[in-house]
Amino acid sequence: MDTVLLTGAASGIGRATARRLASQGHRCILVDRNEQALQALRTELPVSAGQDHRVCVADLTDVDQIAALPDGMPKLDALINNAGMTDSSNRATVDLDPDDWQRLLDLNLRAPARMVDALRARLVRGARVVNVASGAGLRAIPWRGGYSPSKAGLIAQSRALAQADAELCVIVLCPGYVRTELVAGLIASGRLDPARAVAKIPLGRLADPEELACALAFMASGDAVPMAGSLLCVDGGSSVYGGSQTYAPADGDTRAPSDTPLSLTVRGEWPAPDDDGTSGDQHGGYHAVLDATALSSPPGQRLAAVLEAARRFDIDGPGSLTVLLPGGENLAWEHAGDHAAARMLVASLACEWGPAARRINAVEVAPGMTPDALAPLLRFAAGAQAQYLTGQVLCRR
Ligand code: NAI
């Protein structure tokens, strides 16, 4: 049982994450400025081992309220900085009210840093710090004031923290569009047309909050350590898509329940990551292939190895291919292009396969990473909990 502090817990992604963490037996410290919604959430969460969840009402744009949070705070195994806001005022950025501009920057960029500073002494050695940024931090979304700059800043700040404090496992999450109150507000204000958003998402749909909750619960767990210092886009492939054709909305029934057991086939020299007994040939399971053949391919042959793995991937309907690639090597310059090409092939295939809900991701295996240490990550990426994850190379710094 871990103790996890989660900000922005009263709504959307945060509320779904609190429900998932509590259902997994963890104790939640729920932080938000919306007291009523927080209290309602706490009463519905299951309690494990008599350790009740705790509510902290705080406006995270207020330095003093953050500074007061450590009072009486238990030791924390993970801190999830999820609270965030966007700008739906519809005004040109240079015309924004300076107070509104500052408030958004304070919440999205300054608060995650202030939370780490204030709570550093409460974080256990190896604690996970998960910062929720956005795809908007990777590519500019205009007419949303400081939103994209704040999220780009949060990505860079997270990477810098990972370098500066090796005792923490810092990971940054970039969600794509998720059906939450925040997105409902954008749709209501005319800032987001859901049909046009879906047209640029290879998987052809927006995410449900529960899908981001699955990712955050995994990233907040000790199993996420191989991802320390990295960035994870859970966005239906939108961040890797650069084409000009539009995607049609996906059929409603392409998504399996997130607790669907994994039906996994392993190809190449790699032990099956089946620690909890739910892998293997499960009838009615979520079909997945873990292909390790590229791991033994010589430098210069990775692109060809990924293409071969894709050709062997014989699942027609929803399912996933996870390719293992060597990572952390000092490649001779002649081979650097081949390795980058292999990663881009993963992204390109994700864009082609998305409409059929077929996913592909790669995991880079650095020297010294053991199959046991990677097993939970591989199960997560391959399985039904990660159905909005495609086109990504995981573990890259
Ligand atoms: P939401 O609007 O549904 O929930 C945000 C929560 O933060 C609310 O409970 C709100 O009360 C709380 N909050 C707002 N200002 C606060 C403050 N000053 N102090 C304390 N709490 C405050 O948002 P959603 O969609 O769940 O987003 C969560 C995170 O995910 C945000 O950081 C957002 O930028 C990010 N994100 C969301 C995406 C989406 O499509 N919904 C896409 C990409 C990123």
GROMACS .gro file of C-alpha atoms and ligand atoms in nm:
model
  441
    1MET     CA    1   0.000   0.000   0.000
    2ASP     CA    2   0.141   0.337  -0.106
    3THR     CA    3   0.046   0.684   0.005
    4VAL     CA    4  -0.006   0.907  -0.297
    5LEU     CA    5  -0.071   1.281  -0.298
    6LEU     CA    6  -0.279   1.384  -0.597
    7THR     CA    7  -0.361   1.744  -0.693
    8GLY     CA    8  -0.666   1.842  -0.895
    9ALA     CA    9  -0.836   1.535  -0.749
   10ALA     CA   10  -1.191   1.673  -0.748
   11SER     CA   11  -1.261   1.645  -1.119
   12GLY     CA   12  -1.176   1.479  -1.451
   13ILE     CA   13  -0.847   1.292  -1.473
   14GLY     CA   14  -0.769   1.350  -1.105
   15ARG     CA   15  -1.098   1.210  -0.979
   16ALA     CA   16  -1.065   0.901  -1.202
   17THR     CA   17  -0.707   0.854  -1.078
   18ALA     CA   18  -0.814   0.876  -0.713
   19ARG     CA   19  -1.076   0.610  -0.777
   20ARG     CA   20  -0.822   0.382  -0.944
   21LEU     CA   21  -0.555   0.429  -0.677
   22ALA     CA   22  -0.804   0.363  -0.399
   23SER     CA   23  -0.941   0.055  -0.575
   24GLN     CA   24  -0.583  -0.077  -0.593
   25GLY     CA   25  -0.555  -0.041  -0.214
   26HIS     CA   26  -0.352   0.280  -0.194
   27ARG     CA   27  -0.409   0.567   0.044
   28CYS     CA   28  -0.484   0.897  -0.129
   29ILE     CA   29  -0.411   1.251  -0.012
   30LEU     CA   30  -0.659   1.445  -0.222
   31VAL     CA   31  -0.572   1.809  -0.290
   32ASP     CA   32  -0.798   2.056  -0.471
   33ARG     CA   33  -0.958   2.394  -0.415
   34ASN     CA   34  -1.308   2.248  -0.459
   35GLU     CA   35  -1.390   2.129  -0.106
   36GLN     CA   36  -1.740   2.004  -0.175
   37ALA     CA   37  -1.635   1.781  -0.464
   38LEU     CA   38  -1.332   1.656  -0.268
   39GLN     CA   39  -1.545   1.553   0.031
   40ALA     CA   40  -1.796   1.379  -0.194
   41LEU     CA   41  -1.511   1.189  -0.359
   42ARG     CA   42  -1.355   1.085  -0.030
   43THR     CA   43  -1.676   0.930   0.099
   44GLU     CA   44  -1.709   0.710  -0.209
   45LEU     CA   45  -1.349   0.580  -0.212
   46PRO     CA   46  -1.283   0.232  -0.069
   47VAL     CA   47  -1.048   0.230   0.231
   48SER     CA   48  -0.773  -0.030   0.275
   49ALA     CA   49  -0.604  -0.139   0.599
   50GLY     CA   50  -0.797   0.121   0.798
   51GLN     CA   51  -0.587   0.401   0.643
   52ASP     CA   52  -0.851   0.658   0.549
   53HIS     CA   53  -0.793   0.893   0.261
   54ARG     CA   54  -0.729   1.253   0.343
   55VAL     CA   55  -0.861   1.576   0.196
   56CYS     CA   56  -0.657   1.898   0.175
   57VAL     CA   57  -0.839   2.201   0.043
   58ALA     CA   58  -0.590   2.442  -0.112
   59ASP     CA   59  -0.567   2.696  -0.390
   60LEU     CA   60  -0.241   2.596  -0.553
   61THR     CA   61  -0.186   2.938  -0.706
   62ASP     CA   62  -0.130   3.063  -0.351
   63VAL     CA   63   0.230   3.016  -0.230
   64ASP     CA   64   0.128   3.024   0.138
   65GLN     CA   65  -0.136   2.753   0.096
   66ILE     CA   66   0.123   2.525  -0.066
   67ALA     CA   67   0.371   2.603   0.209
   68ALA     CA   68   0.112   2.493   0.470
   69LEU     CA   69   0.055   2.151   0.311
   70PRO     CA   70   0.342   1.962   0.483
   71ASP     CA   71   0.186   2.019   0.829
   72GLY     CA   72   0.089   1.672   0.955
   73MET     CA   73   0.154   1.518   0.614
   74PRO     CA   74   0.250   1.147   0.620
   75LYS     CA   75   0.543   1.012   0.420
   76LEU     CA   76   0.458   1.005   0.051
   77ASP     CA   77   0.547   0.732  -0.199
   78ALA     CA   78   0.428   0.942  -0.490
   79LEU     CA   79   0.325   1.296  -0.576
   80ILE     CA   80   0.104   1.352  -0.880
   81ASN     CA   81   0.090   1.716  -0.989
   82ASN     CA   82  -0.227   1.699  -1.196
   83ALA     CA   83  -0.415   2.023  -1.118
   84GLY     CA   84  -0.419   2.249  -1.420
   85MET     CA   85  -0.631   2.500  -1.603
   86THR     CA   86  -0.661   2.626  -1.956
   87ASP     CA   87  -0.766   2.961  -2.098
   88SER     CA   88  -1.105   2.956  -2.265
   89SER     CA   89  -1.154   3.332  -2.274
   90ASN     CA   90  -1.123   3.340  -2.651
   91ARG     CA   91  -0.894   3.642  -2.642
   92ALA     CA   92  -0.565   3.708  -2.816
   93THR     CA   93  -0.279   3.623  -2.584
   94VAL     CA   94  -0.132   3.973  -2.587
   95ASP     CA   95  -0.470   4.114  -2.478
   96LEU     CA   96  -0.515   3.888  -2.176
   97ASP     CA   97  -0.566   4.028  -1.831
   98PRO     CA   98  -0.222   4.006  -1.663
   99ASP     CA   99  -0.378   3.852  -1.350
  100ASP     CA  100  -0.541   3.574  -1.553
  101TRP     CA  101  -0.213   3.511  -1.735
  102GLN     CA  102  -0.026   3.492  -1.404
  103ARG     CA  103  -0.282   3.265  -1.240
  104LEU     CA  104  -0.257   3.008  -1.519
  105LEU     CA  105   0.124   3.012  -1.507
  106ASP     CA  106   0.118   2.986  -1.127
  107LEU     CA  107  -0.102   2.676  -1.135
  108ASN     CA  108   0.036   2.492  -1.437
  109LEU     CA  109   0.407   2.567  -1.404
  110ARG     CA  110   0.496   2.713  -1.065
  111ALA     CA  111   0.274   2.498  -0.843
  112PRO     CA  112   0.435   2.163  -0.942
  113ALA     CA  113   0.779   2.305  -0.850
  114ARG     CA  114   0.649   2.459  -0.529
  115MET     CA  115   0.486   2.129  -0.433
  116VAL     CA  116   0.815   1.942  -0.471
  117ASP     CA  117   0.997   2.209  -0.269
  118ALA     CA  118   0.736   2.212   0.006
  119LEU     CA  119   0.699   1.833   0.030
  120ARG     CA  120   1.056   1.718  -0.048
  121ALA     CA  121   1.118   1.609   0.311
  122ARG     CA  122   0.796   1.402   0.310
  123LEU     CA  123   0.888   1.214  -0.011
  124VAL     CA  124   1.046   0.875   0.053
  125ARG     CA  125   1.369   0.776  -0.121
  126GLY     CA  126   1.277   0.672  -0.476
  127ALA     CA  127   0.940   0.848  -0.459
  128ARG     CA  128   0.768   0.903  -0.789
  129VAL     CA  129   0.692   1.261  -0.896
  130VAL     CA  130   0.452   1.258  -1.187
  131ASN     CA  131   0.377   1.589  -1.356
  132VAL     CA  132   0.076   1.612  -1.585
  133ALA     CA  133   0.171   1.832  -1.880
  134SER     CA  134  -0.006   1.810  -2.216
  135GLY     CA  135   0.045   1.753  -2.586
  136ALA     CA  136  -0.004   2.131  -2.595
  137GLY     CA  137   0.344   2.153  -2.441
  138LEU     CA  138   0.495   1.980  -2.744
  139ARG     CA  139   0.312   2.175  -3.015
  140ALA     CA  140   0.162   2.519  -2.981
  141ILE     CA  141  -0.214   2.546  -2.947
  142PRO     CA  142  -0.304   2.908  -3.028
  143TRP     CA  143  -0.580   3.111  -2.865
  144ARG     CA  144  -0.533   2.944  -2.529
  145GLY     CA  145  -0.318   3.212  -2.365
  146GLY     CA  146  -0.036   3.072  -2.155
  147TYR     CA  147  -0.153   2.709  -2.175
  148SER     CA  148   0.104   2.578  -2.427
  149PRO     CA  149   0.393   2.783  -2.279
  150SER     CA  150   0.306   2.663  -1.927
  151LYS     CA  151   0.300   2.297  -2.032
  152ALA     CA  152   0.622   2.327  -2.236
  153GLY     CA  153   0.776   2.480  -1.927
  154LEU     CA  154   0.649   2.194  -1.712
  155ILE     CA  155   0.803   1.934  -1.945
  156ALA     CA  156   1.143   2.106  -1.931
  157GLN     CA  157   1.115   2.162  -1.556
  158SER     CA  158   1.037   1.792  -1.501
  159ARG     CA  159   1.340   1.683  -1.702
  160ALA     CA  160   1.560   1.926  -1.514
  161LEU     CA  161   1.429   1.799  -1.179
  162ALA     CA  162   1.503   1.441  -1.286
  163GLN     CA  163   1.863   1.543  -1.353
  164ALA     CA  164   1.894   1.750  -1.037
  165ASP     CA  165   1.750   1.500  -0.787
  166ALA     CA  166   1.849   1.143  -0.863
  167GLU     CA  167   1.664   1.014  -0.554
  168LEU     CA  168   1.332   1.093  -0.716
  169CYS     CA  169   1.174   0.908  -1.007
  170VAL     CA  170   1.037   1.197  -1.212
  171ILE     CA  171   0.809   1.126  -1.507
  172VAL     CA  172   0.604   1.368  -1.714
  173LEU     CA  173   0.274   1.268  -1.874
  174CYS     CA  174   0.139   1.437  -2.186
  175PRO     CA  175  -0.227   1.344  -2.233
  176GLY     CA  176  -0.408   1.404  -2.558
  177TYR     CA  177  -0.771   1.515  -2.550
  178VAL     CA  178  -0.961   1.358  -2.261
  179ARG     CA  179  -1.336   1.382  -2.202
  180THR     CA  180  -1.327   1.585  -1.879
  181GLU     CA  181  -1.488   1.902  -1.747
  182LEU     CA  182  -1.190   2.099  -1.882
  183VAL     CA  183  -1.255   1.975  -2.235
  184ALA     CA  184  -1.633   2.022  -2.193
  185GLY     CA  185  -1.558   2.388  -2.114
  186LEU     CA  186  -1.347   2.424  -2.430
  187ILE     CA  187  -1.622   2.269  -2.640
  188ALA     CA  188  -1.886   2.493  -2.480
  189SER     CA  189  -1.679   2.806  -2.547
  190GLY     CA  190  -1.623   2.710  -2.910
  191ARG     CA  191  -1.249   2.661  -2.860
  192LEU     CA  192  -1.263   2.291  -2.944
  193ASP     CA  193  -1.460   2.109  -3.213
  194PRO     CA  194  -1.454   1.741  -3.106
  195ALA     CA  195  -1.501   1.614  -3.464
  196ARG     CA  196  -1.202   1.814  -3.587
  197ALA     CA  197  -0.994   1.702  -3.289
  198VAL     CA  198  -1.072   1.337  -3.359
  199ALA     CA  199  -0.976   1.384  -3.725
  200LYS     CA  200  -0.612   1.423  -3.617
  201ILE     CA  201  -0.604   1.125  -3.380
  202PRO     CA  202  -0.499   0.792  -3.534
  203LEU     CA  203  -0.710   0.596  -3.283
  204GLY     CA  204  -1.009   0.807  -3.392
  205ARG     CA  205  -1.147   0.900  -3.050
  206LEU     CA  206  -1.092   1.113  -2.742
  207ALA     CA  207  -0.969   0.938  -2.427
  208ASP     CA  208  -1.183   0.857  -2.127
  209PRO     CA  209  -1.049   0.987  -1.794
  210GLU     CA  210  -1.011   0.625  -1.676
  211GLU     CA  211  -0.749   0.564  -1.947
  212LEU     CA  212  -0.533   0.845  -1.810
  213ALA     CA  213  -0.603   0.719  -1.459
  214CYS     CA  214  -0.459   0.379  -1.556
  215ALA     CA  215  -0.145   0.552  -1.687
  216LEU     CA  216  -0.109   0.775  -1.379
  217ALA     CA  217  -0.161   0.489  -1.135
  218PHE     CA  218   0.111   0.296  -1.317
  219MET     CA  219   0.348   0.595  -1.328
  220ALA     CA  220   0.295   0.658  -0.956
  221SER     CA  221   0.390   0.298  -0.871
  222GLY     CA  222   0.733   0.155  -0.803
  223ASP     CA  223   0.696  -0.040  -1.129
  224ALA     CA  224   0.752   0.283  -1.325
  225VAL     CA  225   1.116   0.319  -1.218
  226PRO     CA  226   1.257   0.220  -1.562
  227MET     CA  227   1.079   0.530  -1.696
  228ALA     CA  228   1.251   0.771  -1.458
  229GLY     CA  229   1.335   1.098  -1.632
  230SER     CA  230   1.121   1.027  -1.936
  231LEU     CA  231   0.808   1.162  -2.099
  232LEU     CA  232   0.502   0.955  -2.182
  233CYS     CA  233   0.241   1.068  -2.436
  234VAL     CA  234  -0.093   0.895  -2.388
  235ASP     CA  235  -0.273   1.057  -2.675
  236GLY     CA  236  -0.410   0.807  -2.927
  237GLY     CA  237  -0.105   0.872  -3.148
  238SER     CA  238  -0.184   1.240  -3.212
  239SER     CA  239   0.165   1.361  -3.114
  240VAL     CA  240   0.334   1.144  -3.375
  241TYR     CA  241   0.086   1.212  -3.657
  242GLY     CA  242   0.206   1.454  -3.923
  243GLY     CA  243  -0.016   1.356  -4.216
  244SER     CA  244  -0.281   1.562  -4.388
  245GLN     CA  245  -0.566   1.315  -4.430
  246THR     CA  246  -0.836   1.313  -4.163
  247TYR     CA  247  -0.927   1.018  -3.943
  248ALA     CA  248  -1.287   0.901  -3.917
  249PRO     CA  249  -1.438   0.853  -3.570
  250ALA     CA  250  -1.367   0.503  -3.440
  251ASP     CA  251  -1.644   0.248  -3.394
  252GLY     CA  252  -1.772   0.272  -3.040
  253ASP     CA  253  -1.697  -0.090  -2.956
  254THR     CA  254  -1.324  -0.104  -3.037
  255ARG     CA  255  -1.222  -0.046  -2.675
  256ALA     CA  256  -1.199  -0.342  -2.436
  257PRO     CA  257  -1.257  -0.296  -2.060
  258SER     CA  258  -0.927  -0.195  -1.896
  259ASP     CA  259  -0.929  -0.506  -1.674
  260THR     CA  260  -0.940  -0.741  -1.975
  261PRO     CA  261  -0.667  -1.004  -1.918
  262LEU     CA  262  -0.365  -1.001  -2.145
  263SER     CA  263  -0.335  -1.265  -2.413
  264LEU     CA  264   0.034  -1.231  -2.490
  265THR     CA  265   0.267  -1.392  -2.743
  266VAL     CA  266   0.641  -1.336  -2.705
  267ARG     CA  267   0.869  -1.350  -3.010
  268GLY     CA  268   1.248  -1.362  -2.981
  269GLU     CA  269   1.477  -1.414  -2.683
  270TRP     CA  270   1.285  -1.259  -2.395
  271PRO     CA  271   1.109  -1.419  -2.096
  272ALA     CA  272   0.731  -1.382  -2.086
  273PRO     CA  273   0.641  -1.100  -1.844
  274ASP     CA  274   0.362  -1.302  -1.685
  275ASP     CA  275   0.423  -1.245  -1.314
  276ASP     CA  276   0.058  -1.227  -1.212
  277GLY     CA  277  -0.054  -1.526  -1.413
  278THR     CA  278  -0.286  -1.333  -1.647
  279SER     CA  279  -0.059  -1.350  -1.952
  280GLY     CA  280  -0.057  -1.631  -2.202
  281ASP     CA  281  -0.327  -1.750  -2.433
  282GLN     CA  282  -0.633  -1.612  -2.255
  283HIS     CA  283  -0.963  -1.682  -2.423
  284GLY     CA  284  -1.132  -1.348  -2.478
  285GLY     CA  285  -0.817  -1.167  -2.364
  286TYR     CA  286  -0.663  -0.851  -2.509
  287HIS     CA  287  -0.430  -0.970  -2.784
  288ALA     CA  288  -0.073  -0.852  -2.770
  289VAL     CA  289   0.264  -0.946  -2.914
  290LEU     CA  290   0.595  -0.865  -2.748
  291ASP     CA  291   0.865  -0.882  -3.016
  292ALA     CA  292   1.224  -0.890  -2.892
  293THR     CA  293   1.393  -0.985  -3.218
  294ALA     CA  294   1.528  -0.632  -3.284
  295LEU     CA  295   1.724  -0.653  -2.959
  296SER     CA  296   1.971  -0.893  -3.115
  297SER     CA  297   1.989  -0.711  -3.448
  298PRO     CA  298   2.324  -0.545  -3.519
  299PRO     CA  299   2.349  -0.166  -3.539
  300GLY     CA  300   2.233  -0.061  -3.884
  301GLN     CA  301   1.968  -0.337  -3.896
  302ARG     CA  302   1.709  -0.202  -3.650
  303LEU     CA  303   1.482  -0.048  -3.910
  304ALA     CA  304   1.468  -0.378  -4.097
  305ALA     CA  305   1.405  -0.567  -3.771
  306VAL     CA  306   1.108  -0.347  -3.676
  307LEU     CA  307   0.963  -0.385  -4.025
  308GLU     CA  308   0.992  -0.764  -3.994
  309ALA     CA  309   0.824  -0.755  -3.652
  310ALA     CA  310   0.539  -0.552  -3.803
  311ARG     CA  311   0.502  -0.799  -4.089
  312ARG     CA  312   0.478  -1.085  -3.841
  313PHE     CA  313   0.213  -0.905  -3.632
  314ASP     CA  314  -0.089  -1.108  -3.729
  315ILE     CA  315  -0.362  -0.958  -3.511
  316ASP     CA  316  -0.639  -0.809  -3.725
  317GLY     CA  317  -0.860  -0.641  -3.469
  318PRO     CA  318  -0.779  -0.443  -3.152
  319GLY     CA  319  -0.447  -0.541  -3.001
  320SER     CA  320  -0.089  -0.429  -2.956
  321LEU     CA  321   0.263  -0.490  -3.079
  322THR     CA  322   0.541  -0.391  -2.840
  323VAL     CA  323   0.888  -0.393  -2.994
  324LEU     CA  324   1.201  -0.403  -2.781
  325LEU     CA  325   1.489  -0.189  -2.907
  326PRO     CA  326   1.840  -0.158  -2.769
  327GLY     CA  327   1.877   0.170  -2.580
  328GLY     CA  328   2.149   0.377  -2.420
  329GLU     CA  329   2.414   0.282  -2.675
  330ASN     CA  330   2.687   0.502  -2.814
  331LEU     CA  331   2.611   0.432  -3.176
  332ALA     CA  332   2.866   0.508  -3.445
  333TRP     CA  333   2.738   0.798  -3.649
  334GLU     CA  334   2.682   0.572  -3.949
  335HIS     CA  335   2.415   0.382  -3.751
  336ALA     CA  336   2.240   0.671  -3.577
  337GLY     CA  337   2.012   0.726  -3.874
  338ASP     CA  338   1.898   0.364  -3.883
  339HIS     CA  339   1.803   0.372  -3.514
  340ALA     CA  340   1.605   0.696  -3.551
  341ALA     CA  341   1.439   0.554  -3.862
  342ALA     CA  342   1.330   0.248  -3.662
  343ARG     CA  343   1.166   0.472  -3.402
  344MET     CA  344   0.989   0.673  -3.670
  345LEU     CA  345   0.868   0.351  -3.831
  346VAL     CA  346   0.694   0.270  -3.500
  347ALA     CA  347   0.519   0.609  -3.519
  348SER     CA  348   0.429   0.568  -3.887
  349LEU     CA  349   0.280   0.223  -3.830
  350ALA     CA  350   0.080   0.355  -3.535
  351CYS     CA  351  -0.077   0.612  -3.768
  352GLU     CA  352  -0.160   0.345  -4.026
  353TRP     CA  353  -0.297   0.093  -3.775
  354GLY     CA  354  -0.485   0.333  -3.547
  355PRO     CA  355  -0.824   0.316  -3.724
  356ALA     CA  356  -0.829  -0.061  -3.660
  357ALA     CA  357  -0.738  -0.004  -3.291
  358ARG     CA  358  -0.411  -0.188  -3.353
  359ARG     CA  359  -0.139  -0.027  -3.147
  360ILE     CA  360   0.240  -0.032  -3.170
  361ASN     CA  361   0.496   0.102  -2.924
  362ALA     CA  362   0.865   0.042  -2.865
  363VAL     CA  363   1.049   0.009  -2.537
  364GLU     CA  364   1.419   0.092  -2.531
  365VAL     CA  365   1.615  -0.150  -2.316
  366ALA     CA  366   1.918   0.020  -2.166
  367PRO     CA  367   2.223  -0.185  -2.065
  368GLY     CA  368   2.165  -0.338  -1.723
  369MET     CA  369   1.784  -0.326  -1.741
  370THR     CA  370   1.662  -0.671  -1.647
  371PRO     CA  371   1.353  -0.847  -1.785
  372ASP     CA  372   1.214  -0.862  -1.430
  373ALA     CA  373   1.246  -0.485  -1.383
  374LEU     CA  374   1.082  -0.420  -1.719
  375ALA     CA  375   0.803  -0.679  -1.689
  376PRO     CA  376   0.538  -0.451  -1.530
  377LEU     CA  377   0.604  -0.176  -1.784
  378LEU     CA  378   0.581  -0.421  -2.074
  379ARG     CA  379   0.256  -0.563  -1.939
  380PHE     CA  380   0.116  -0.212  -1.898
  381ALA     CA  381   0.216  -0.093  -2.247
  382ALA     CA  382   0.096  -0.414  -2.414
  383GLY     CA  383  -0.228  -0.447  -2.226
  384ALA     CA  384  -0.584  -0.320  -2.215
  385GLN     CA  385  -0.498  -0.047  -1.962
  386ALA     CA  386  -0.294   0.133  -2.228
  387GLN     CA  387  -0.542   0.137  -2.514
  388TYR     CA  388  -0.484   0.508  -2.575
  389LEU     CA  389  -0.104   0.460  -2.596
  390THR     CA  390   0.036   0.418  -2.945
  391GLY     CA  391   0.330   0.528  -3.159
  392GLN     CA  392   0.555   0.591  -2.859
  393VAL     CA  393   0.910   0.492  -2.771
  394LEU     CA  394   0.916   0.436  -2.395
  395CYS     CA  395   1.207   0.474  -2.155
  396ARG     CA  396   1.383   0.732  -2.375
  397ARG     CA  397   1.514   1.027  -2.183
  398NAI     P1  398  -1.045   1.941  -1.483
  398NAI     O1  399  -1.075   2.085  -1.508
  398NAI     O2  400  -1.153   1.841  -1.505
  398NAI     O3  401  -0.989   1.924  -1.335
  398NAI     C1  402  -0.891   2.010  -1.284
  398NAI     C2  403  -0.898   2.008  -1.133
  398NAI     O4  404  -0.802   2.102  -1.085
  398NAI     C3  405  -1.035   2.051  -1.078
  398NAI     O5  406  -1.076   1.962  -0.977
  398NAI     C4  407  -1.008   2.189  -1.022
  398NAI     O6  408  -1.091   2.221  -0.910
  398NAI     C5  409  -0.863   2.179  -0.982
  398NAI     N1  410  -0.804   2.312  -0.975
  398NAI     C6  411  -0.815   2.411  -1.066
  398NAI     N2  412  -0.752   2.520  -1.022
  398NAI     C7  413  -0.701   2.491  -0.901
  398NAI     C8  414  -0.627   2.563  -0.805
  398NAI     N3  415  -0.594   2.692  -0.824
  398NAI     N4  416  -0.591   2.502  -0.690
  398NAI     C9  417  -0.625   2.373  -0.668
  398NAI     N5  418  -0.696   2.299  -0.755
  398NAI    C10  419  -0.733   2.357  -0.871
  398NAI     O7  420  -0.916   1.908  -1.570
  398NAI     P2  421  -0.865   1.772  -1.637
  398NAI     O8  422  -0.911   1.769  -1.776
  398NAI     O9  423  -0.894   1.658  -1.547
  398NAI    O10  424  -0.708   1.802  -1.643
  398NAI    C11  425  -0.619   1.755  -1.546
  398NAI    C12  426  -0.479   1.785  -1.596
  398NAI    O11  427  -0.458   1.725  -1.722
  398NAI    C13  428  -0.452   1.935  -1.615
  398NAI    O12  429  -0.320   1.965  -1.576
  398NAI    C14  430  -0.467   1.952  -1.765
  398NAI    O13  431  -0.395   2.062  -1.815
  398NAI    C15  432  -0.412   1.820  -1.815
  398NAI     N6  433  -0.457   1.784  -1.948
  398NAI    C16  434  -0.590   1.763  -1.973
  398NAI    C17  435  -0.631   1.729  -2.099
  398NAI    C18  436  -0.775   1.703  -2.134
  398NAI    O14  437  -0.804   1.682  -2.251
  398NAI     N7  438  -0.868   1.702  -2.039
  398NAI    C19  439  -0.535   1.715  -2.210
  398NAI    C20  440  -0.399   1.738  -2.171
  398NAI    C21  441  -0.364   1.772  -2.045
   0.00000   0.00000   0.00000
